[in-house]
mmCIF file of C-alpha atoms in Angstrom:
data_model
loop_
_atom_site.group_PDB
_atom_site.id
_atom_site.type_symbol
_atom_site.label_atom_id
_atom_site.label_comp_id
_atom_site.label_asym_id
_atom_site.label_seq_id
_atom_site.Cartn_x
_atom_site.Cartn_y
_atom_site.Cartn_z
ATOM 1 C CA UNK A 1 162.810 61.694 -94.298
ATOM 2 C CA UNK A 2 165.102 58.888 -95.996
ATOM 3 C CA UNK A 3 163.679 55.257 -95.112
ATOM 4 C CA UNK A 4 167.119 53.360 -95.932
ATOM 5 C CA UNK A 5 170.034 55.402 -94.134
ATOM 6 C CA UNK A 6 173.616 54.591 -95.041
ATOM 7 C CA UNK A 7 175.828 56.769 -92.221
ATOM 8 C CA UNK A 8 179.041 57.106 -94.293
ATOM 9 C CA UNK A 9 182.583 56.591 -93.236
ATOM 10 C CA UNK A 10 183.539 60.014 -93.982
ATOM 11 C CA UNK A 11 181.660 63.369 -94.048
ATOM 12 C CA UNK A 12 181.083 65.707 -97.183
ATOM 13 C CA UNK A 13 184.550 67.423 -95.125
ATOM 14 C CA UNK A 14 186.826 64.180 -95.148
ATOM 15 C CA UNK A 15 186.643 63.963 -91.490
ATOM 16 C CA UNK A 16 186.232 59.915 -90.556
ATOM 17 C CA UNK A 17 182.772 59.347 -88.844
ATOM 18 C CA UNK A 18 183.367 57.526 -85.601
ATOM 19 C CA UNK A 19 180.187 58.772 -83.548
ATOM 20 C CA UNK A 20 176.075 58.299 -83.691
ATOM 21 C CA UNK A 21 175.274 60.971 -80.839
ATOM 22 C CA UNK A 22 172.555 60.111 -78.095
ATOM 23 C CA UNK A 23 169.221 60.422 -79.773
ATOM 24 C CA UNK A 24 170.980 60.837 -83.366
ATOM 25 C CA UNK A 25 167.533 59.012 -84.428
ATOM 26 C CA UNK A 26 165.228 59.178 -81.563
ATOM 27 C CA UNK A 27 161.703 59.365 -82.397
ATOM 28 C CA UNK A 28 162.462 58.791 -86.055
ATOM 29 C CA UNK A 29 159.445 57.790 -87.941
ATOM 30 C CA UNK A 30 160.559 57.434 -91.268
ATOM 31 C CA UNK A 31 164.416 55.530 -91.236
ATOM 32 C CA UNK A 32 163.567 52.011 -91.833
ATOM 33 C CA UNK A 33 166.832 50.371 -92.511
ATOM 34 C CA UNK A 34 170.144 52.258 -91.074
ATOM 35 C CA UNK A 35 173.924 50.912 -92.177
ATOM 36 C CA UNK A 36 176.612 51.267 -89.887
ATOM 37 C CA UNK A 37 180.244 51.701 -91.636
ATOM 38 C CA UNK A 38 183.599 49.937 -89.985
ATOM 39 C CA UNK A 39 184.551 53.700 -88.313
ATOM 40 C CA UNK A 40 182.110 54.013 -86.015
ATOM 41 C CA UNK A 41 183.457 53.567 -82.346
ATOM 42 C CA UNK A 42 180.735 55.224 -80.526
ATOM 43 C CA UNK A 43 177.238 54.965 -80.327
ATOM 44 C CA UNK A 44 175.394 57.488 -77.630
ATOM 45 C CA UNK A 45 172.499 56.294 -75.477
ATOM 46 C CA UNK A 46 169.350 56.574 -77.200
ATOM 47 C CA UNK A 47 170.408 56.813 -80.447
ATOM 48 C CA UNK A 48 168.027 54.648 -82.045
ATOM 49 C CA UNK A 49 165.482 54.266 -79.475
ATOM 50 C CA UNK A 50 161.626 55.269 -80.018
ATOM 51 C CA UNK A 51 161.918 54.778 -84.385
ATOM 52 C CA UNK A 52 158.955 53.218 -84.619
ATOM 53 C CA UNK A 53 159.267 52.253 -88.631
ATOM 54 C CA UNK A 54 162.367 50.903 -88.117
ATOM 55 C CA UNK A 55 163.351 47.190 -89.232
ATOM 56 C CA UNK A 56 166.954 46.620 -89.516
ATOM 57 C CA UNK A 57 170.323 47.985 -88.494
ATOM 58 C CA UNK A 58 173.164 46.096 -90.393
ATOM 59 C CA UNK A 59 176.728 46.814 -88.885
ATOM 60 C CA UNK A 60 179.590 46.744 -91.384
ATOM 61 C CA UNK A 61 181.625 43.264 -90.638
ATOM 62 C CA UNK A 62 184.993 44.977 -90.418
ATOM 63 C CA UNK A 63 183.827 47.226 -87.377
ATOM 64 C CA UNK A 64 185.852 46.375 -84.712
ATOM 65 C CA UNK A 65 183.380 47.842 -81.744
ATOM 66 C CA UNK A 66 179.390 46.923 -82.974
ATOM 67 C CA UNK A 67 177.989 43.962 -84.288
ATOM 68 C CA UNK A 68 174.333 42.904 -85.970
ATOM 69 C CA UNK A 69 172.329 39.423 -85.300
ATOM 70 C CA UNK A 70 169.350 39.745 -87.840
ATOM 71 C CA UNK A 71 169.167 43.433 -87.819
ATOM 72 C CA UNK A 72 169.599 43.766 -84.206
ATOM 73 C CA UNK A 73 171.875 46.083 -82.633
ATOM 74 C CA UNK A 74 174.640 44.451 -80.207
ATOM 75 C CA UNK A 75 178.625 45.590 -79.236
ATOM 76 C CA UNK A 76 180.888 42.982 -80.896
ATOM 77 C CA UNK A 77 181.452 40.807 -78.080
ATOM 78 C CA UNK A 78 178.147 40.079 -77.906
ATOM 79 C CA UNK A 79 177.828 41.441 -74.115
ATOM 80 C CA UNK A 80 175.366 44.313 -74.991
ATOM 81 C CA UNK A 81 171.914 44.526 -76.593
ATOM 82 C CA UNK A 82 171.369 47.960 -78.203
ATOM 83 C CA UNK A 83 168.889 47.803 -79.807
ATOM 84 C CA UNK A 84 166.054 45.773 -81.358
ATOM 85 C CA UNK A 85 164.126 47.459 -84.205
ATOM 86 C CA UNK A 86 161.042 48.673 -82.804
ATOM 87 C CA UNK A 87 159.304 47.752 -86.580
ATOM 88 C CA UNK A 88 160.756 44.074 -86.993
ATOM 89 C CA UNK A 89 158.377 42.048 -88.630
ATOM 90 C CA UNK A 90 159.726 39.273 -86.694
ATOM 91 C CA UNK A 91 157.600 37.051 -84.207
ATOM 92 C CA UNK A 92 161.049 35.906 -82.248
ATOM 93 C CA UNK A 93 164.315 37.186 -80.691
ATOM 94 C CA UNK A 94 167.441 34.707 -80.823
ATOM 95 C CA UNK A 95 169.080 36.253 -77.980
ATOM 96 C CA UNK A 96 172.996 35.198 -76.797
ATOM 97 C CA UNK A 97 173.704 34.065 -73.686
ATOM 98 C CA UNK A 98 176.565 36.216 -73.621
ATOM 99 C CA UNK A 99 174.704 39.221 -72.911
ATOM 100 C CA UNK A 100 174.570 40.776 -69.737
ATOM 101 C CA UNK A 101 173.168 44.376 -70.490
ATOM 102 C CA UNK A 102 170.423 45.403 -72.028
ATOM 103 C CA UNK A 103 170.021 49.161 -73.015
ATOM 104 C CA UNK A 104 167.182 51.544 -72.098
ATOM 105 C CA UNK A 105 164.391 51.282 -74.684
ATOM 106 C CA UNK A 106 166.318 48.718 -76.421
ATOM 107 C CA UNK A 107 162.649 46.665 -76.638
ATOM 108 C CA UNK A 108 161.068 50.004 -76.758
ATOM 109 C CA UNK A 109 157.078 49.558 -78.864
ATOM 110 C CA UNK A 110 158.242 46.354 -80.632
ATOM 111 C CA UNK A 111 154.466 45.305 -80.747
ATOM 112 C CA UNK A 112 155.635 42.458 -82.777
ATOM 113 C CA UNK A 113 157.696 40.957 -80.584
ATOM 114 C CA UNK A 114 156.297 37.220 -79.265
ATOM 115 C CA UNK A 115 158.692 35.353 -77.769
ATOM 116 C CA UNK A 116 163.045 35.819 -76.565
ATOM 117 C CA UNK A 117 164.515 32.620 -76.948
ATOM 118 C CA UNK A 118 167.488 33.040 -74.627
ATOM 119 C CA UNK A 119 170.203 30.662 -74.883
ATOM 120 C CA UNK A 120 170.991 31.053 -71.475
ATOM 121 C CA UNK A 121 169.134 29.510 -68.121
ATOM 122 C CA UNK A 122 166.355 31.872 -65.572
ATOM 123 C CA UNK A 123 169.723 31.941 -63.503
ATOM 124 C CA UNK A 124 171.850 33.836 -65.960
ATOM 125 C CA UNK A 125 168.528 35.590 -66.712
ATOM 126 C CA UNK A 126 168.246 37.182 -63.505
ATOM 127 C CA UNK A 127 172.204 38.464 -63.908
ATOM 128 C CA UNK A 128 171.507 40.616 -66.927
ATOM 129 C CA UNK A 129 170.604 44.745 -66.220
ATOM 130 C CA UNK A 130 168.021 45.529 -67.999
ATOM 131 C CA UNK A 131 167.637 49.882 -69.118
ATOM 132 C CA UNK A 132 164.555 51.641 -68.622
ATOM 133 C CA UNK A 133 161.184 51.204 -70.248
ATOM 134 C CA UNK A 134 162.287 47.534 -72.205
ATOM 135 C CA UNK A 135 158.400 47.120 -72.661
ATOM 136 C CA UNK A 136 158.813 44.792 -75.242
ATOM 137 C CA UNK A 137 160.827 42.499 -72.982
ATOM 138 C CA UNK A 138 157.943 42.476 -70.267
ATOM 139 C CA UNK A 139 155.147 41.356 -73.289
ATOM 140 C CA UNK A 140 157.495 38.775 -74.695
ATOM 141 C CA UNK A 141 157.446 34.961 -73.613
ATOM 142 C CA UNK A 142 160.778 34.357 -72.754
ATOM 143 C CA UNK A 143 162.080 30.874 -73.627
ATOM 144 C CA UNK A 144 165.216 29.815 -71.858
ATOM 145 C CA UNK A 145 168.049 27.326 -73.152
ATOM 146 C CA UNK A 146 166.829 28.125 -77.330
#
């Protein structure tokens, strides 16, 4: 029932977290802010999705494998969206034109969500697979070379 979640780098045993299981936080609806630490190397499908308070996931800048733009959820390269907080208060997406997956329910109930300014073109657009049920990407304007 905690609202800000900090996963920790170790558990109460001393073993190193490196894993967030599928669903570890599916359906959620109290987390609003979850920290990532540097140890984490794995992050299972769903394991965010459907968290419909949720604002912000901040990724530790010495992890190696997962990266955060603004509280959204992307592997470091920048390749794959993971997720985008279903609860962010913000109007707008600033979305890379490096990435050419998007997760299922990555854009899962993010009622908030106006507009995806791409930096890409329609053409590189069209190249990205897109997960299941991405609502929030089909309610969106999307707005191409931002």
């Amino acid at each position: 029932t905690d609202s800000y979640v900090t996963i920790p780098e170790k558990s109460p045993d001393g073993d190193v977290v490196t894993v967030i299981t599928d669903g570890a936080f599916y359906g959620n609806s109290f987390v609003r802010v979850i920290e990532i630490p540097s140890t984490v190397t794995s992050i299972g499908l769903l394991a965010f999705a459907n968290c419909d308070q949720l604002v912000y996931l901040s990724v530790d800048a010495d992890n190696q494998l997962f990266a955060d733009i603004g509280g959204v959820l992307y592997t470091a390269d920048k390749a794959t969206l993971i997720c985008y907080p279903s609860a962010s208060s913000s109007a707008s997406i600033d979305m890379p034109d490096s990435v050419t997956t998007i997760c299922d329910m990555a854009f899962y109930c993010c009622d908030n969500l106006k507009y995806i300014n791409y930096k890409g073109s329609l053409e590189d657009w069209a190249k990205i697979s897109i997960g299941e049920k991405n609502y929030g990407l089909y309610t969106a304007a999307i707005r191409f070379g931002k």
